[in-house]
Amino acid sequence: MGHPYPIREIARQAGLSEATVDRVLNGRGGVRENTAREVHQAITDLDRQRTQVRLVGRTFMIDIVMQTPERFSTAVRAALEAELPALHPAVLRSRFHFRETGPVAELTKTLDRIARRGSQGVIVKAPDVPEVTAAVGRLAEAGIPVVTLVTDLPSTARLAYVGIDNRAAGATAAYLMGQWLGDRPGNVLTSLSSGFFRNEEEREMGFRSAMRTRHPERAVVEIAEGQGLDATQYDLVRAALERDPEIRAVYSIGGGNIATLRAFEDLGRECAVFVAHDLDHDNDRLLREHRLSAVLHHDLRQDMREACHIVMRAHGALPPAGPTTPSAIQVVTPYNMPY
């Protein structure tokens, strides 16, 4: 695999020793397959961040740890890399640790590995469970600042949460749902990827509370644990539709929207209103095709810029600032999509 980078630069990006990187690049063996993948991924990341590699300035190496569907992690990576040049004269480099699903033990193992080898900061999207809380505590004990993104871990030693007010987002979805359904009868399906993500729980609570207040006649039917993945989402939605013939609308909190629409279509059912979250590549296409009614979106580039600024302030590279305020909630329809 050809590349222009010194071994020490690849080792730094991968978080591995130079000897390990040398063995991988020269095919000497004795290296686990996943370690070899980390080396090749580091070279790919260096290619993507090559505008940062040779800059002169104070350098911050940050780690992005996320459990989320690939469509959202791709959007986060693109948002961060688009913001890196604007952070000069500081030089920010990033290592990505993405997974769609899996046991919590694997996630905490990643966080503990970062704590051992060191980092200038960690931006994390993870379920709010005791094992993750403990791992974030170990990062803080190691002197590594932690910022939560999109979903909070409020009982941890994280420095700040960056993202929207999720209860307000859920209430906004309920308001739109009521306006668009009008006097038409029908129940509403809410779909969570997992009950362990605080942001999803808060969105569902905001939605249910507003629906109960404004539209008590409509039942709210909840499904969860589809992980936002089409493969599991389809079966959950289809089963819910078969149980309740009155479901006419969807508030998708956790994704898997292509599968959700396919379940409606396969049963010959109409989805009269469909409100979703985030302009990832799936939702962008569905919105342009008028298959979604609206997407509740927030500026990921702004979020990533703010998260990086928080890490830099923790190291004294920027002056102190006030508390982080929630990101603006944008209601995006097929007629006001951002360029």
mmCIF file with all atom_site columns, N, CA, C and O in Angstrom, residues 295-323:
data_model
loop_
_atom_site.group_PDB
_atom_site.id
_atom_site.type_symbol
_atom_site.label_atom_id
_atom_site.label_alt_id
_atom_site.label_comp_id
_atom_site.label_asym_id
_atom_site.label_entity_id
_atom_site.label_seq_id
_atom_site.pdbx_PDB_ins_code
_atom_site.Cartn_x
_atom_site.Cartn_y
_atom_site.Cartn_z
_atom_site.occupancy
_atom_site.B_iso_or_equiv
_atom_site.pdbx_formal_charge
_atom_site.auth_seq_id
_atom_site.auth_comp_id
_atom_site.auth_asym_id
_atom_site.auth_atom_id
_atom_site.pdbx_PDB_model_num
ATOM 1   N N  . VAL A 1 295 ? -37.664 16.733 8.161  1.00 0.00 ? 295 VAL A N  1
ATOM 2   C CA . VAL A 1 295 ? -36.519 16.230 8.920  1.00 0.00 ? 295 VAL A CA 1
ATOM 3   C C  . VAL A 1 295 ? -36.121 17.299 9.929  1.00 0.00 ? 295 VAL A C  1
ATOM 4   O O  . VAL A 1 295 ? -35.939 18.469 9.563  1.00 0.00 ? 295 VAL A O  1
ATOM 5   N N  . LEU A 1 296 ? -36.008 16.902 11.193 1.00 0.00 ? 296 LEU A N  1
ATOM 6   C CA . LEU A 1 296 ? -35.507 17.801 12.223 1.00 0.00 ? 296 LEU A CA 1
ATOM 7   C C  . LEU A 1 296 ? -33.982 17.689 12.207 1.00 0.00 ? 296 LEU A C  1
ATOM 8   O O  . LEU A 1 296 ? -33.425 16.638 12.497 1.00 0.00 ? 296 LEU A O  1
ATOM 9   N N  . HIS A 1 297 ? -33.341 18.785 11.854 1.00 0.00 ? 297 HIS A N  1
ATOM 10  C CA . HIS A 1 297 ? -31.914 18.763 11.558 1.00 0.00 ? 297 HIS A CA 1
ATOM 11  C C  . HIS A 1 297 ? -31.194 19.803 12.404 1.00 0.00 ? 297 HIS A C  1
ATOM 12  O O  . HIS A 1 297 ? -31.794 20.762 12.898 1.00 0.00 ? 297 HIS A O  1
ATOM 13  N N  . HIS A 1 298 ? -29.905 19.595 12.594 1.00 0.00 ? 298 HIS A N  1
ATOM 14  C CA . HIS A 1 298 ? -29.059 20.610 13.215 1.00 0.00 ? 298 HIS A CA 1
ATOM 15  C C  . HIS A 1 298 ? -27.732 20.620 12.481 1.00 0.00 ? 298 HIS A C  1
ATOM 16  O O  . HIS A 1 298 ? -27.357 19.638 11.838 1.00 0.00 ? 298 HIS A O  1
ATOM 17  N N  . ASP A 1 299 ? -27.034 21.723 12.573 1.00 0.00 ? 299 ASP A N  1
ATOM 18  C CA . ASP A 1 299 ? -25.808 21.926 11.808 1.00 0.00 ? 299 ASP A CA 1
ATOM 19  C C  . ASP A 1 299 ? -24.660 21.134 12.433 1.00 0.00 ? 299 ASP A C  1
ATOM 20  O O  . ASP A 1 299 ? -24.076 21.551 13.437 1.00 0.00 ? 299 ASP A O  1
ATOM 21  N N  . LEU A 1 300 ? -24.337 20.000 11.833 1.00 0.00 ? 300 LEU A N  1
ATOM 22  C CA . LEU A 1 300 ? -23.277 19.146 12.376 1.00 0.00 ? 300 LEU A CA 1
ATOM 23  C C  . LEU A 1 300 ? -21.918 19.836 12.322 1.00 0.00 ? 300 LEU A C  1
ATOM 24  O O  . LEU A 1 300 ? -21.078 19.629 13.202 1.00 0.00 ? 300 LEU A O  1
ATOM 25  N N  . ARG A 1 301 ? -21.689 20.641 11.305 1.00 0.00 ? 301 ARG A N  1
ATOM 26  C CA . ARG A 1 301 ? -20.413 21.348 11.235 1.00 0.00 ? 301 ARG A CA 1
ATOM 27  C C  . ARG A 1 301 ? -20.261 22.297 12.420 1.00 0.00 ? 301 ARG A C  1
ATOM 28  O O  . ARG A 1 301 ? -19.192 22.384 13.029 1.00 0.00 ? 301 ARG A O  1
ATOM 29  N N  . GLN A 1 302 ? -21.313 22.988 12.748 1.00 0.00 ? 302 GLN A N  1
ATOM 30  C CA . GLN A 1 302 ? -21.277 23.874 13.908 1.00 0.00 ? 302 GLN A CA 1
ATOM 31  C C  . GLN A 1 302 ? -21.042 23.079 15.184 1.00 0.00 ? 302 GLN A C  1
ATOM 32  O O  . GLN A 1 302 ? -20.274 23.493 16.060 1.00 0.00 ? 302 GLN A O  1
ATOM 33  N N  . ASP A 1 303 ? -21.716 21.935 15.309 1.00 0.00 ? 303 ASP A N  1
ATOM 34  C CA . ASP A 1 303 ? -21.534 21.087 16.486 1.00 0.00 ? 303 ASP A CA 1
ATOM 35  C C  . ASP A 1 303 ? -20.090 20.611 16.616 1.00 0.00 ? 303 ASP A C  1
ATOM 36  O O  . ASP A 1 303 ? -19.507 20.632 17.709 1.00 0.00 ? 303 ASP A O  1
ATOM 37  N N  . MET A 1 304 ? -19.505 20.158 15.505 1.00 0.00 ? 304 MET A N  1
ATOM 38  C CA . MET A 1 304 ? -18.130 19.659 15.565 1.00 0.00 ? 304 MET A CA 1
ATOM 39  C C  . MET A 1 304 ? -17.154 20.792 15.855 1.00 0.00 ? 304 MET A C  1
ATOM 40  O O  . MET A 1 304 ? -16.174 20.606 16.591 1.00 0.00 ? 304 MET A O  1
ATOM 41  N N  . ARG A 1 305 ? -17.422 21.962 15.300 1.00 0.00 ? 305 ARG A N  1
ATOM 42  C CA . ARG A 1 305 ? -16.569 23.119 15.592 1.00 0.00 ? 305 ARG A CA 1
ATOM 43  C C  . ARG A 1 305 ? -16.619 23.460 17.088 1.00 0.00 ? 305 ARG A C  1
ATOM 44  O O  . ARG A 1 305 ? -15.580 23.698 17.720 1.00 0.00 ? 305 ARG A O  1
ATOM 45  N N  . GLU A 1 306 ? -17.824 23.453 17.654 1.00 0.00 ? 306 GLU A N  1
ATOM 46  C CA . GLU A 1 306 ? -17.979 23.756 19.079 1.00 0.00 ? 306 GLU A CA 1
ATOM 47  C C  . GLU A 1 306 ? -17.293 22.692 19.939 1.00 0.00 ? 306 GLU A C  1
ATOM 48  O O  . GLU A 1 306 ? -16.630 23.010 20.928 1.00 0.00 ? 306 GLU A O  1
ATOM 49  N N  . ALA A 1 307 ? -17.441 21.419 19.570 1.00 0.00 ? 307 ALA A N  1
ATOM 50  C CA . ALA A 1 307 ? -16.793 20.348 20.336 1.00 0.00 ? 307 ALA A CA 1
ATOM 51  C C  . ALA A 1 307 ? -15.277 20.509 20.324 1.00 0.00 ? 307 ALA A C  1
ATOM 52  O O  . ALA A 1 307 ? -14.603 20.351 21.360 1.00 0.00 ? 307 ALA A O  1
ATOM 53  N N  . CYS A 1 308 ? -14.711 20.854 19.168 1.00 0.00 ? 308 CYS A N  1
ATOM 54  C CA . CYS A 1 308 ? -13.265 21.071 19.075 1.00 0.00 ? 308 CYS A CA 1
ATOM 55  C C  . CYS A 1 308 ? -12.842 22.277 19.909 1.00 0.00 ? 308 CYS A C  1
ATOM 56  O O  . CYS A 1 308 ? -11.792 22.253 20.574 1.00 0.00 ? 308 CYS A O  1
ATOM 57  N N  . HIS A 1 309 ? -13.634 23.339 19.890 1.00 0.00 ? 309 HIS A N  1
ATOM 58  C CA . HIS A 1 309 ? -13.312 24.526 20.688 1.00 0.00 ? 309 HIS A CA 1
ATOM 59  C C  . HIS A 1 309 ? -13.310 24.201 22.179 1.00 0.00 ? 309 HIS A C  1
ATOM 60  O O  . HIS A 1 309 ? -12.468 24.714 22.929 1.00 0.00 ? 309 HIS A O  1
ATOM 61  N N  . ILE A 1 310 ? -14.240 23.360 22.616 1.00 0.00 ? 310 ILE A N  1
ATOM 62  C CA . ILE A 1 310 ? -14.280 22.975 24.030 1.00 0.00 ? 310 ILE A CA 1
ATOM 63  C C  . ILE A 1 310 ? -13.003 22.233 24.417 1.00 0.00 ? 310 ILE A C  1
ATOM 64  O O  . ILE A 1 310 ? -12.416 22.478 25.477 1.00 0.00 ? 310 ILE A O  1
ATOM 65  N N  . VAL A 1 311 ? -12.559 21.319 23.549 1.00 0.00 ? 311 VAL A N  1
ATOM 66  C CA . VAL A 1 311 ? -11.308 20.600 23.817 1.00 0.00 ? 311 VAL A CA 1
ATOM 67  C C  . VAL A 1 311 ? -10.137 21.570 23.865 1.00 0.00 ? 311 VAL A C  1
ATOM 68  O O  . VAL A 1 311 ? -9.280  21.501 24.761 1.00 0.00 ? 311 VAL A O  1
ATOM 69  N N  . MET A 1 312 ? -10.084 22.504 22.928 1.00 0.00 ? 312 MET A N  1
ATOM 70  C CA . MET A 1 312 ? -8.986  23.475 22.898 1.00 0.00 ? 312 MET A CA 1
ATOM 71  C C  . MET A 1 312 ? -9.001  24.370 24.132 1.00 0.00 ? 312 MET A C  1
ATOM 72  O O  . MET A 1 312 ? -7.935  24.689 24.694 1.00 0.00 ? 312 MET A O  1
ATOM 73  N N  . ARG A 1 313 ? -10.198 24.764 24.604 1.00 0.00 ? 313 ARG A N  1
ATOM 74  C CA . ARG A 1 313 ? -10.266 25.574 25.828 1.00 0.00 ? 313 ARG A CA 1
ATOM 75  C C  . ARG A 1 313 ? -9.757  24.792 27.035 1.00 0.00 ? 313 ARG A C  1
ATOM 76  O O  . ARG A 1 313 ? -9.140  25.369 27.943 1.00 0.00 ? 313 ARG A O  1
ATOM 77  N N  . ALA A 1 314 ? -10.033 23.492 27.044 1.00 0.00 ? 314 ALA A N  1
ATOM 78  C CA . ALA A 1 314 ? -9.573  22.665 28.163 1.00 0.00 ? 314 ALA A CA 1
ATOM 79  C C  . ALA A 1 314 ? -8.060  22.649 28.264 1.00 0.00 ? 314 ALA A C  1
ATOM 80  O O  . ALA A 1 314 ? -7.499  22.459 29.356 1.00 0.00 ? 314 ALA A O  1
ATOM 81  N N  . HIS A 1 315 ? -7.385  22.882 27.137 1.00 0.00 ? 315 HIS A N  1
ATOM 82  C CA . HIS A 1 315 ? -5.920  22.912 27.121 1.00 0.00 ? 315 HIS A CA 1
ATOM 83  C C  . HIS A 1 315 ? -5.374  24.343 27.144 1.00 0.00 ? 315 HIS A C  1
ATOM 84  O O  . HIS A 1 315 ? -4.168  24.539 26.955 1.00 0.00 ? 315 HIS A O  1
ATOM 85  N N  . GLY A 1 316 ? -6.237  25.324 27.350 1.00 0.00 ? 316 GLY A N  1
ATOM 86  C CA . GLY A 1 316 ? -5.796  26.705 27.419 1.00 0.00 ? 316 GLY A CA 1
ATOM 87  C C  . GLY A 1 316 ? -5.457  27.325 26.083 1.00 0.00 ? 316 GLY A C  1
ATOM 88  O O  . GLY A 1 316 ? -4.825  28.390 26.035 1.00 0.00 ? 316 GLY A O  1
ATOM 89  N N  . ALA A 1 317 ? -5.879  26.707 24.978 1.00 0.00 ? 317 ALA A N  1
ATOM 90  C CA . ALA A 1 317 ? -5.552  27.229 23.654 1.00 0.00 ? 317 ALA A CA 1
ATOM 91  C C  . ALA A 1 317 ? -6.560  28.267 23.181 1.00 0.00 ? 317 ALA A C  1
ATOM 92  O O  . ALA A 1 317 ? -6.319  28.944 22.182 1.00 0.00 ? 317 ALA A O  1
ATOM 93  N N  . LEU A 1 318 ? -7.680  28.404 23.870 1.00 0.00 ? 318 LEU A N  1
ATOM 94  C CA . LEU A 1 318 ? -8.672  29.431 23.585 1.00 0.00 ? 318 LEU A CA 1
ATOM 95  C C  . LEU A 1 318 ? -9.119  30.033 24.913 1.00 0.00 ? 318 LEU A C  1
ATOM 96  O O  . LEU A 1 318 ? -9.066  29.356 25.960 1.00 0.00 ? 318 LEU A O  1
ATOM 97  N N  . PRO A 1 319 ? -9.570  31.283 24.918 1.00 0.00 ? 319 PRO A N  1
ATOM 98  C CA . PRO A 1 319 ? -10.049 31.884 26.166 1.00 0.00 ? 319 PRO A CA 1
ATOM 99  C C  . PRO A 1 319 ? -11.315 31.205 26.650 1.00 0.00 ? 319 PRO A C  1
ATOM 100 O O  . PRO A 1 319 ? -12.055 30.613 25.849 1.00 0.00 ? 319 PRO A O  1
ATOM 101 N N  . PRO A 1 320 ? -11.592 31.263 27.954 1.00 0.00 ? 320 PRO A N  1
ATOM 102 C CA . PRO A 1 320 ? -12.821 30.641 28.480 1.00 0.00 ? 320 PRO A CA 1
ATOM 103 C C  . PRO A 1 320 ? -14.062 31.237 27.836 1.00 0.00 ? 320 PRO A C  1
ATOM 104 O O  . PRO A 1 320 ? -14.062 32.365 27.354 1.00 0.00 ? 320 PRO A O  1
ATOM 105 N N  . ALA A 1 321 ? -15.122 30.454 27.836 1.00 0.00 ? 321 ALA A N  1
ATOM 106 C CA . ALA A 1 321 ? -16.402 30.901 27.276 1.00 0.00 ? 321 ALA A CA 1
ATOM 107 C C  . ALA A 1 321 ? -17.510 30.466 28.219 1.00 0.00 ? 321 ALA A C  1
ATOM 108 O O  . ALA A 1 321 ? -17.300 29.670 29.141 1.00 0.00 ? 321 ALA A O  1
ATOM 109 N N  . GLY A 1 322 ? -18.708 30.990 27.988 1.00 0.00 ? 322 GLY A N  1
ATOM 110 C CA . GLY A 1 322 ? -19.850 30.623 28.819 1.00 0.00 ? 322 GLY A CA 1
ATOM 111 C C  . GLY A 1 322 ? -20.320 29.218 28.541 1.00 0.00 ? 322 GLY A C  1
ATOM 112 O O  . GLY A 1 322 ? -19.745 28.491 27.724 1.00 0.00 ? 322 GLY A O  1
ATOM 113 N N  . PRO A 1 323 ? -21.401 28.800 29.207 1.00 0.00 ? 323 PRO A N  1
ATOM 114 C CA . PRO A 1 323 ? -21.942 27.446 29.006 1.00 0.00 ? 323 PRO A CA 1
ATOM 115 C C  . PRO A 1 323 ? -22.332 27.217 27.547 1.00 0.00 ? 323 PRO A C  1
ATOM 116 O O  . PRO A 1 323 ? -22.762 28.133 26.848 1.00 0.00 ? 323 PRO A O  1
#
